[in-house]
Coordinates of C-alpha atoms in Angstrom, one line a residue:
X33 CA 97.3 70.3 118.1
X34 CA 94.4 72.5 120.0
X35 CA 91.8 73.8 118.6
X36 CA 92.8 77.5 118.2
X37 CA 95.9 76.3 116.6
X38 CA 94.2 74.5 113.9
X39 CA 92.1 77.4 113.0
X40 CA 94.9 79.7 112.9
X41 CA 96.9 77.6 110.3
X42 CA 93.3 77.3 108.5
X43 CA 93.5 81.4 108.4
X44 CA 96.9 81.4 107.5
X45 CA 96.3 79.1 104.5
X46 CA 93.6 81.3 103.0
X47 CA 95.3 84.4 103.8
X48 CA 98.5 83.5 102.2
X49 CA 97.7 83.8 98.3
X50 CA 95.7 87.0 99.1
X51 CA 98.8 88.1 101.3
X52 CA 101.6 87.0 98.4
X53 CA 99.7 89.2 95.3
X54 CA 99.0 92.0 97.6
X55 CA 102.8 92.5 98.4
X56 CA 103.5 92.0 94.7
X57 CA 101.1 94.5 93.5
X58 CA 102.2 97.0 96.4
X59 CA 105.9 96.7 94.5
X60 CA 105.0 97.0 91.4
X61 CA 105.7 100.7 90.5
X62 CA 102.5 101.8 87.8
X63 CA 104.2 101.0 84.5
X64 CA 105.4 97.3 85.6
X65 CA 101.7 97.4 86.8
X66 CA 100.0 98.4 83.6
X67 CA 102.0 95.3 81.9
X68 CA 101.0 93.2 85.0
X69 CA 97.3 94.0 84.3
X70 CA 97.3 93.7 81.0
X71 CA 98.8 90.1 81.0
X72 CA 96.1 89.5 83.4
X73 CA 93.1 90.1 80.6
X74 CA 94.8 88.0 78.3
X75 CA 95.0 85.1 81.0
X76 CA 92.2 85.4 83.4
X77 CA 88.9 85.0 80.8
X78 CA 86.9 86.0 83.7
X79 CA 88.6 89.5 84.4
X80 CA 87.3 92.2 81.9
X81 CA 88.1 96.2 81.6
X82 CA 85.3 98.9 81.3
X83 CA 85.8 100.1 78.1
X84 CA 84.7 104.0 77.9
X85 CA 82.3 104.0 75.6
X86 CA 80.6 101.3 77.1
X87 CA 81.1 102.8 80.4
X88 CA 79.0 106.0 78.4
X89 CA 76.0 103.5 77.1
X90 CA 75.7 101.9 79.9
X91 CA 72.6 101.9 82.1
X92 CA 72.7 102.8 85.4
X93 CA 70.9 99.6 86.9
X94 CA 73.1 97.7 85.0
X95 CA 76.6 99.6 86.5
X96 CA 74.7 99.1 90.2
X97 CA 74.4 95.6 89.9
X98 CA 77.6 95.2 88.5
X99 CA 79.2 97.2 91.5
X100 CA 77.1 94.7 93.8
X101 CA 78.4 91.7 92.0
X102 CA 82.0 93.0 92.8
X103 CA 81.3 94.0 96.6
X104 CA 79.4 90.9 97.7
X105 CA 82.0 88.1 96.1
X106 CA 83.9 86.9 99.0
X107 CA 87.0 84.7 98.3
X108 CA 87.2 82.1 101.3
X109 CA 88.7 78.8 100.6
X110 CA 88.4 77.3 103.7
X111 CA 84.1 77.2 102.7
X112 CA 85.0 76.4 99.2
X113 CA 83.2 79.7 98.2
X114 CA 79.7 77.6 98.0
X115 CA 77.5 80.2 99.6
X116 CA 79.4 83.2 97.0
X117 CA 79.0 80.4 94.1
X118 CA 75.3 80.1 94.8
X119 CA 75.2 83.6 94.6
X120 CA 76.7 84.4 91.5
X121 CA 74.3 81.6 90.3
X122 CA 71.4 83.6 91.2
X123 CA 72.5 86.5 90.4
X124 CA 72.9 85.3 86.9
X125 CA 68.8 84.6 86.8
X126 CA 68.5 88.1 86.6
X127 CA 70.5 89.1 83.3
X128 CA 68.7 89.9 80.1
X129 CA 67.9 87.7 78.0
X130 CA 70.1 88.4 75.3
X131 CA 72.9 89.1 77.4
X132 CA 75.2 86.4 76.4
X133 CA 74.5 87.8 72.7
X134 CA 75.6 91.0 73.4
X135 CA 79.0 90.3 76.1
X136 CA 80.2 87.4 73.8
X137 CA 83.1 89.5 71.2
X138 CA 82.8 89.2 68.1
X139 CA 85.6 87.1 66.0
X140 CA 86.7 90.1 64.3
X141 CA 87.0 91.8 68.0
X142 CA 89.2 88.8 69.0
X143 CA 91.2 88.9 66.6
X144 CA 91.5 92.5 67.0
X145 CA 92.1 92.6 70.8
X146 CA 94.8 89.7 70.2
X147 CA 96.6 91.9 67.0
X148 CA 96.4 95.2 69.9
X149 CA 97.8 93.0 73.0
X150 CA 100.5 91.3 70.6
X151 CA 101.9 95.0 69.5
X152 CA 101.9 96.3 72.9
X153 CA 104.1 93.4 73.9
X154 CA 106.6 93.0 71.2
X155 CA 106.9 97.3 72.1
X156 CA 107.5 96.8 75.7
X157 CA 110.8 97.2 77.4
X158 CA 111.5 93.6 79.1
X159 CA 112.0 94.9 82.7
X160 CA 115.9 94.1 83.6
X161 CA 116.7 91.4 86.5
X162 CA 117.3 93.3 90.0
X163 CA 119.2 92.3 92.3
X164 CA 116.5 91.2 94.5
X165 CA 115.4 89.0 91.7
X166 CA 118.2 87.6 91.5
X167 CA 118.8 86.9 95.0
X168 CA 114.7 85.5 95.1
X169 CA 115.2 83.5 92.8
X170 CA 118.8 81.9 94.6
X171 CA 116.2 81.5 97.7
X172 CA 114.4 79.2 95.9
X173 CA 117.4 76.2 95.4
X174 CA 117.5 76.1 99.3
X175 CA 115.0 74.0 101.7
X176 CA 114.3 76.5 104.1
X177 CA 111.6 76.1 106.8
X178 CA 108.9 78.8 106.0
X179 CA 110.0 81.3 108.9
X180 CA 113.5 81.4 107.8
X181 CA 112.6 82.4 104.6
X182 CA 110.3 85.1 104.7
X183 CA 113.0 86.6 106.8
X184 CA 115.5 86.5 104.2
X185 CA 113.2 87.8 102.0
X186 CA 112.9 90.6 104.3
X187 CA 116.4 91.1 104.4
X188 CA 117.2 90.9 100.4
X189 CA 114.2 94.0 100.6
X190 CA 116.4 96.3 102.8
X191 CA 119.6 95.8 100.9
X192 CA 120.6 99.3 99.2
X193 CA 121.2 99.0 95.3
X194 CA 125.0 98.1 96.5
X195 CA 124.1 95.3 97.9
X196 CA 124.4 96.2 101.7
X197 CA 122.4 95.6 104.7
X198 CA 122.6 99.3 106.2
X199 CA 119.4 98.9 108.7
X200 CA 120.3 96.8 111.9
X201 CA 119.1 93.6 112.2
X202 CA 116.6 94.9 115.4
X203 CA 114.7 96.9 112.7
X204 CA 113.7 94.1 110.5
X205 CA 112.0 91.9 113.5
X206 CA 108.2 92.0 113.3
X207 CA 106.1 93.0 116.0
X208 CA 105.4 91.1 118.8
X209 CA 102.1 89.7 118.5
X210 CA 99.5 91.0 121.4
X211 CA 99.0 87.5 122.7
X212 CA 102.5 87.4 123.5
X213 CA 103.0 90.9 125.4
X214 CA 104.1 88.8 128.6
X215 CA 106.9 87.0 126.8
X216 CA 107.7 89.7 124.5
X217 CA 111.4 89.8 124.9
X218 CA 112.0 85.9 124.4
X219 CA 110.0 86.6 121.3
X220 CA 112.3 89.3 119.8
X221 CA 115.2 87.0 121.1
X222 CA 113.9 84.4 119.4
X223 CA 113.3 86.6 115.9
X224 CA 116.7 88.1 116.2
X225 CA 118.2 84.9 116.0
X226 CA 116.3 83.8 113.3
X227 CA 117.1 86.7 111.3
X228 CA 120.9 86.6 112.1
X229 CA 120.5 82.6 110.6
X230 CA 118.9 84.7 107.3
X231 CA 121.5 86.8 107.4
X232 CA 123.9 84.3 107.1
X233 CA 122.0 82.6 104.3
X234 CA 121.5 85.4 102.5
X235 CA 125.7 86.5 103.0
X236 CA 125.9 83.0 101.1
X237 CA 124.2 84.0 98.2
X238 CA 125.8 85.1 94.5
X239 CA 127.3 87.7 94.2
X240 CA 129.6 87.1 97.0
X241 CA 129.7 90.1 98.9
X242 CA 126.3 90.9 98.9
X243 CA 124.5 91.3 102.3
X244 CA 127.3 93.0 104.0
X245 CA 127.3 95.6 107.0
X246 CA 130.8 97.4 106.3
X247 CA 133.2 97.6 103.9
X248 CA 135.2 95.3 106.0
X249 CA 132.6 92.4 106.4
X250 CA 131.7 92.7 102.2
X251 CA 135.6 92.1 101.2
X252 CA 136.1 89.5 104.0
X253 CA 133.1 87.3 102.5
X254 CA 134.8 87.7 99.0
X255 CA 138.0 85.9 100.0
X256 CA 137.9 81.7 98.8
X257 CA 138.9 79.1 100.6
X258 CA 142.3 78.0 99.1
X259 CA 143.3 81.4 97.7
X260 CA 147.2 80.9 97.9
X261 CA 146.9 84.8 99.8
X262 CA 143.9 83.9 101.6
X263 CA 145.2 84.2 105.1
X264 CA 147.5 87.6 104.7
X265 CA 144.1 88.9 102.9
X266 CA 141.9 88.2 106.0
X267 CA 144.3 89.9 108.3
X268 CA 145.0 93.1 105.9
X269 CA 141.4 93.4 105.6
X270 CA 140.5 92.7 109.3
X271 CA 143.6 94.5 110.8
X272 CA 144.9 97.0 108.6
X273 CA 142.0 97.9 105.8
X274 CA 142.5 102.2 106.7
X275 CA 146.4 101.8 106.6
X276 CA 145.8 100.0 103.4
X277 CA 143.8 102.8 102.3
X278 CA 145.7 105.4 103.6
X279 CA 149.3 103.9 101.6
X280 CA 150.7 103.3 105.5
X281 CA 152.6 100.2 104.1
X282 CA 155.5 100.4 106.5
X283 CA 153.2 100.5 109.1
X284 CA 151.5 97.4 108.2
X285 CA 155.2 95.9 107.8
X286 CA 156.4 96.7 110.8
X287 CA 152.9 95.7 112.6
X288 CA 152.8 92.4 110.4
X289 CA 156.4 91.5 109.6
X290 CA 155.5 91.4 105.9
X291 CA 158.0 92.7 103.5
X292 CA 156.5 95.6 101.3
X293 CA 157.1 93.5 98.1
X294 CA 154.4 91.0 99.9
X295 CA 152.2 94.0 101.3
X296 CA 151.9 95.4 97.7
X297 CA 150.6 91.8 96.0
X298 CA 148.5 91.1 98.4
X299 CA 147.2 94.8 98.1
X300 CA 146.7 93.9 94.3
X301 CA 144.3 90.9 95.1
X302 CA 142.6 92.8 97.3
X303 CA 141.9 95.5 94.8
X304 CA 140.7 92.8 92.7
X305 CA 137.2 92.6 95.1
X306 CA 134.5 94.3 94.2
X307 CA 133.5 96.8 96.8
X308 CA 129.8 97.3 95.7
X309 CA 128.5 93.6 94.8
X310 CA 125.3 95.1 94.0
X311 CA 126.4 97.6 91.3
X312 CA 125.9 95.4 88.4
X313 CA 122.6 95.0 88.4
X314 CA 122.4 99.1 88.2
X315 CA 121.0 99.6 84.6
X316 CA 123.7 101.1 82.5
X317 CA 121.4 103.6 80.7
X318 CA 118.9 105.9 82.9
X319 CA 115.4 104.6 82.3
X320 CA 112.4 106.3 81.7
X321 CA 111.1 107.1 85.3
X322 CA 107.1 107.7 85.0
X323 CA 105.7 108.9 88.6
X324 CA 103.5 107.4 90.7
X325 CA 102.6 110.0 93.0
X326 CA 101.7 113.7 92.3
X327 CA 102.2 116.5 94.5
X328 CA 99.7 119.5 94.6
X329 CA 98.3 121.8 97.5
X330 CA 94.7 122.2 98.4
X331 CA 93.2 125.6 99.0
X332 CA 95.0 125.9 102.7
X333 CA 98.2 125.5 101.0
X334 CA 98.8 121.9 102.3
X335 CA 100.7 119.5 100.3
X336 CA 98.3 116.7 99.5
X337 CA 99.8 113.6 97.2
X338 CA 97.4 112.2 93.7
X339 CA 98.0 108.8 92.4
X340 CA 99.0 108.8 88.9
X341 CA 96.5 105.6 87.8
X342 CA 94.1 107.1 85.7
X343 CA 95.3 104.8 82.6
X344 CA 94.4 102.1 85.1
X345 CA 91.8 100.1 83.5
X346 CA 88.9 99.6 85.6
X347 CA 88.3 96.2 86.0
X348 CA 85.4 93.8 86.8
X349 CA 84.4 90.2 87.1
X350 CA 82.4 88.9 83.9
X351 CA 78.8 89.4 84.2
X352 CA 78.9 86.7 81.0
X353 CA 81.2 84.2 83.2
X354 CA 78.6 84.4 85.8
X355 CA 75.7 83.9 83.8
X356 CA 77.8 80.7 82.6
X357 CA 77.9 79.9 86.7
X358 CA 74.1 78.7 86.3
X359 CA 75.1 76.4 83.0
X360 CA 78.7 74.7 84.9
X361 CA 76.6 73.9 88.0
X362 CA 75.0 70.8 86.0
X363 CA 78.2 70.4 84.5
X364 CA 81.3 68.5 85.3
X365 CA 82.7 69.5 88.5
X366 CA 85.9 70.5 87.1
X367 CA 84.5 73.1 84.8
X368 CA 82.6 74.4 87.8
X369 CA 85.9 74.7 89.7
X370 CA 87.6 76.5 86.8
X371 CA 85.5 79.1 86.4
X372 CA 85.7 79.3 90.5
X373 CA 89.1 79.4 90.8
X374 CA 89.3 82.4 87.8
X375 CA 86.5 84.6 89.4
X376 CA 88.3 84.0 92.4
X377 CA 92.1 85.3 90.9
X378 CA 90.2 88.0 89.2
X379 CA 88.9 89.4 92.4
X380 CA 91.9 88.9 94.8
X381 CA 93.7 91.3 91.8
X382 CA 90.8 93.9 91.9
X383 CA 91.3 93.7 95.9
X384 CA 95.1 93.9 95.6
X385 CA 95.0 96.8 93.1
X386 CA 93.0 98.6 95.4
X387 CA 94.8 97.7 98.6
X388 CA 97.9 99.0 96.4
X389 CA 96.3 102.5 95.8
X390 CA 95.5 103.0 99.3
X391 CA 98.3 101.8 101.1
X392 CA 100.9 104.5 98.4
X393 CA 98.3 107.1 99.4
X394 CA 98.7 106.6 103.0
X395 CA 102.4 106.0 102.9
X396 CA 103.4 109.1 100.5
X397 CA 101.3 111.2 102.2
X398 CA 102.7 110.3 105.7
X399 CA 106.2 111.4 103.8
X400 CA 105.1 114.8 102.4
X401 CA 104.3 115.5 105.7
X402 CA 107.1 114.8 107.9
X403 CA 109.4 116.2 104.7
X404 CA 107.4 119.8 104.1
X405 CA 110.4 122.0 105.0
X406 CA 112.4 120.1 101.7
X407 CA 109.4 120.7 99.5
X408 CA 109.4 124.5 100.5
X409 CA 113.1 124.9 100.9
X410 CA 114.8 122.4 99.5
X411 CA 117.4 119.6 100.5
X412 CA 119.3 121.6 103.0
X413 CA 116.0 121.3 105.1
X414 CA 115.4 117.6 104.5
X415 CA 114.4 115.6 108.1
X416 CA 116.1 112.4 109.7
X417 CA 113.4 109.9 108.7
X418 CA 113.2 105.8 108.6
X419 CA 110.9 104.1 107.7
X420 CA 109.9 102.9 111.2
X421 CA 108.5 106.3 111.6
X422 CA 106.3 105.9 108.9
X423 CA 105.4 102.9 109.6
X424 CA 104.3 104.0 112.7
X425 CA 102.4 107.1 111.8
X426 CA 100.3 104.6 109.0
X427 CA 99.8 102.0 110.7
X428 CA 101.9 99.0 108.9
X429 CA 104.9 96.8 109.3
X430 CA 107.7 98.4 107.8
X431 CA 108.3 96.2 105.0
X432 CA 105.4 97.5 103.7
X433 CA 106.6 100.8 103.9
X434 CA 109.6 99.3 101.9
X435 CA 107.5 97.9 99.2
X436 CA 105.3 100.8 98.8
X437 CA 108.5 103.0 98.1
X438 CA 110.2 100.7 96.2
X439 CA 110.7 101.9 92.8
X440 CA 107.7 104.7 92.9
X441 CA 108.8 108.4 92.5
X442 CA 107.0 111.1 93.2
X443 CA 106.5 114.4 91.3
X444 CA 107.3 117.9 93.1
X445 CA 107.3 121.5 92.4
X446 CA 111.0 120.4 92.6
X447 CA 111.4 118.1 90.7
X448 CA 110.8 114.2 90.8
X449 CA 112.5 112.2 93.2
X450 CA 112.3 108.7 94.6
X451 CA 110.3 108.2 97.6
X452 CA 113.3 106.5 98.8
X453 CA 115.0 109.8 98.5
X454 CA 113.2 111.2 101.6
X455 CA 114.3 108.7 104.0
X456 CA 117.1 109.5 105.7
X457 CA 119.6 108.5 108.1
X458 CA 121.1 111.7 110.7
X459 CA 123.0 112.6 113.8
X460 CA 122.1 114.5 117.0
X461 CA 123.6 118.1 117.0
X462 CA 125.2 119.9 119.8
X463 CA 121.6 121.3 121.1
X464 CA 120.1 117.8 121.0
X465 CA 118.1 117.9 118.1
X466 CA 118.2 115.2 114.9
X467 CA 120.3 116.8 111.8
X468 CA 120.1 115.1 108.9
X469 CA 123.0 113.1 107.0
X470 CA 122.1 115.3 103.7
X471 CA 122.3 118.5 105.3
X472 CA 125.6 117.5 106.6
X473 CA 127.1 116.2 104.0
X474 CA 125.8 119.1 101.6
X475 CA 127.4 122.0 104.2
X476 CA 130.5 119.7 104.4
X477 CA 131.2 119.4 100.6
X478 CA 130.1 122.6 99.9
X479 CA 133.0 124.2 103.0
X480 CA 135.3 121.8 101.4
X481 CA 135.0 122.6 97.5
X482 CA 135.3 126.6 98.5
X483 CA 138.6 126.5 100.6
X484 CA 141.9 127.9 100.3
X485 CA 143.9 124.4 98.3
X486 CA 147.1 125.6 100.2
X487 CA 145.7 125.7 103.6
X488 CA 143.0 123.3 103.9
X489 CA 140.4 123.1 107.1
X490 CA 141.2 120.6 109.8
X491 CA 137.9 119.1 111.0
X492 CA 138.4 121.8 113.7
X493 CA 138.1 124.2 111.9
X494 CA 135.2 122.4 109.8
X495 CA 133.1 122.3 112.8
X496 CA 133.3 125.5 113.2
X497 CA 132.4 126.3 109.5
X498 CA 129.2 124.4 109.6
X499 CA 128.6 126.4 113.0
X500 CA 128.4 129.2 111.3
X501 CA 125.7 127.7 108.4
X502 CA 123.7 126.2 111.4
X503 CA 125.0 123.0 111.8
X504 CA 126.2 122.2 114.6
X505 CA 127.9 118.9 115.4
X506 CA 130.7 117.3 117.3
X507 CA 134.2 116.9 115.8
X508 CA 133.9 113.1 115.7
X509 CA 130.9 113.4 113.7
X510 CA 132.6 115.5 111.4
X511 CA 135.8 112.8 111.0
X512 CA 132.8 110.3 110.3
X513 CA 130.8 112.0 107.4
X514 CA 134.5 113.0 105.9
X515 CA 135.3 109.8 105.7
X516 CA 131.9 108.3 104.8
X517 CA 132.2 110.8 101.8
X518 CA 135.6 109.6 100.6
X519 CA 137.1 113.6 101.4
X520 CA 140.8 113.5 102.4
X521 CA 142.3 114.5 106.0
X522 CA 143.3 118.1 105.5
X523 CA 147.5 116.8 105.1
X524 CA 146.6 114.8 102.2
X525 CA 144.3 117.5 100.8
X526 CA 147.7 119.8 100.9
X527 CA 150.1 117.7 100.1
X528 CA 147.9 116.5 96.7
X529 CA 147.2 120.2 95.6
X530 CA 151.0 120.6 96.2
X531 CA 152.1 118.3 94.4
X532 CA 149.0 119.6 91.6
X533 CA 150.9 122.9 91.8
X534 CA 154.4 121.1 91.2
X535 CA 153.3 119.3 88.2

């Protein structure tokens, strides 16, 4: 092994807890993060929250050095953090006197803080299992190399709450490291191959179903082994899944050479699949949504986003811990490397926490500015966006777009929405420019709801309805978003508000 490769795994191996925390705290939307925080305090002695009123009393030299204390501890295991330790050692020369006195709490404040943190948690909501828990925590019975992994991981992020995998695989490759810009297509070769090995792990997982492209691909990973209708199942689902839809049994007969008495059971077991594997894990009751962004304009009427985290706690390495520093370094060694290793969690959270803040800021504000026409006009005017785009525009890989969106919503003159909400998939119009799925399928329904029940709009006649609201797109796009949006051909549309009529 050379040289430069040695140092790179050394890198990798300090950067790795820092890089794990950061992603988790980038998830966490702000109420999951107030409980994440607050379990912190209770665990980490070494982490403490200014309190306001002894933010108010406090002296300025004192708040300086405590702001210097933060900015100059460096977490770096590959130097064992001796040259930081010595520091902190030093630094503790400098206290007061009696400042172990007056940072040590009192009994009757223990007891106190413990009565307060024990009500707040028996009074929290115990956050309900996702499906990407869930499908984490199935990653974890398998032996997969590291690089294997991480790209599941990256696939279980993508899925929509259904349980589908609806960006292509091409999307979810990371970037091609500069070194490699010559070979740079045998490395995305390389990482799409790897990711369709993830894929395929992932497909495995419970519930079966979940990791699916189409419709077609979720059922066909439902079907077991050994199911007496296992093989007529396959070939219904692979061969004839529209005619099933569409009641075309004597087609299917006449195609197959199945009876219809055979088409219809096996039709039953199908039915018995679940279409959306992911939908259980939707909560059955709405929950509280709290948001993490704000949206307000500045004096040029610009949309600028605010981070809701003023109930943050502000937190802080223990000036009394550190004074303690100068007492553990005649101590036992594994005293000293306790208090190390908490000073050392307690600042990669501070770090994260703040890494979390400005990475939303970036990314939300990157999305109120590609999306201003659906703040001022609503969600008729809403823009194709991915989340390559604003990954792009920020500067990030584009799971860390995914993580920063994750769960946070985003408060509007609107209304609140998901930040999720704003990403959206579209279609090229007849002029060439990007339309958006919503605006389509909004124009579509809303053509479709007001027609005549007795003469119903072929998609003909549909394109040239949305023509006439703007939206101009190809027939075959139209077919596509009907169908997408479960709306009948314009026969069955008759024929069911005939017979609606009849009865």
């Amino acid at each position: 092994m050379s040289f430069g490769q040695s140092m790179q795994m050394a890198q990798k191996q300090v950067l790795a807890p820092r890089m794990i925390q950061s992603m988790e705290i980038l998830q966490l939307p702000i109420l999951a993060l107030q409980e994440r925080i607050e379990q912190e305090l209770q665990d980490n002695p070494c982490l403490e929250q200014v309190e306001p009123e002894a933010d108010e009393s406090q002296s300025p030299d004192t708040a300086e050095s405590a702001d210097d204390s933060e900015q100059e501890l460096v977490v770096d295991e590959s130097s064992n953090n001796e040259d930081d330790f010595e520091r902190l050692v030093n630094m503790a020369e400098n206290l007061p006197d009696d400042y172990e006195e007056r940072s040590r709490p009192s009994q009757g404040q223990i007891e106190a803080d413990a009565d307060r943190a024990f009500d707040q948690m028996a009074n929290m909501t115990a956050r309900p299992e996702t499906l990407c828990d869930y499908l984490q925590h199935q990653l974890s019975w398998f032996g997969l190399e590291p690089d294997l992994r991480r790209m599941a991981e990256r696939i279980i992020y993508s899925l929509d709450t259904n349980g589908y995998l609806k960006s292509p695989l091409e999307e979810l490759l990371p970037p091609v490291p500069p070194e490699l810009n010559g070979s740079a297509e045998a490395f995305r070769e390389q990482q799409l191959e790897l990711a369709q090995r993830a894929l395929t792990v992932v497909q495995h997982l419970d519930p079966p179903g979940v990791g699916a492209r189409s419709l077609r691909e979720c059922l066909l990973l439902q079907l077991q082994a050994g199911h007496p209708f296992e093989p007529e199942m396959r070939v219904l689902i692979e061969n004839h899944l529209e005619d099933l839809q569409n009641n075309r049994l004597p087609q299917i007969s006449k195609k197959t050479g199945m009876s219809l008495e055979d088409i219809n059971e096996i039709w039953d077991e199908i039915r018995q699949l679940k279409p959306k594997p992911g939908a259980e894990f939707a909560e059955s009751a709405a929950p509280s949504v709290r948001p993490d962004v704000f949206l307000e304009k500045d004096d040029s009427d610009k949309y600028v986003v605010r981070l809701e985290d003023g109930e943050l706690p502000s937190l802080y390495v223990s000036p009394y811990y550190r004074k303690l520093l100068k007492q553990a370094a005649d101590a036992d060694e594994d005293t000293r490397e306790y208090i190390k290793r908490k000073i050392n969690s307690a600042q990669w959270l501070i770090e994260a926490i703040e890494q979390r803040r400005n990475t939303l800021s970036r990314v939300a504000q990157a999305i109120v500015d590609h999306q201003t026409r659906f703040l001022d006009e609503g969600p008729e005017a809403i823009e194709p966006l991915k989340m390559q785009q604003i990954a792009d525009r920020v500067g990030v890989h584009v799971t860390t777009v995914s993580r920063a969106v994750d769960d946070k919503w985003i408060q509007t003159a609107r209304g609140i929405f998901p930040l999720k909400r704003f990403f959206v998939g579209g279609t090229t119009n007849a002029e060439g420019d990007d339309v958006a799925w919503d605006v389509v399928r909004i124009k579509l329904q809303e053509i479709v709801d007001k027609e005549d029940k007795s003469k119903p709009l072929s998609d003909d006649a549909l394109v040239k309805e949305l023509a006439k609201h703007g939206v101009k797109v190809a027939r075959r796009t139209v077919t596509k978003y009907r169908k997408a949006m479960d709306i009948p051909s314009s026969r069955q549309r008759r024929d069911w508000a005939a017979g609606a009529t009849a009865s």
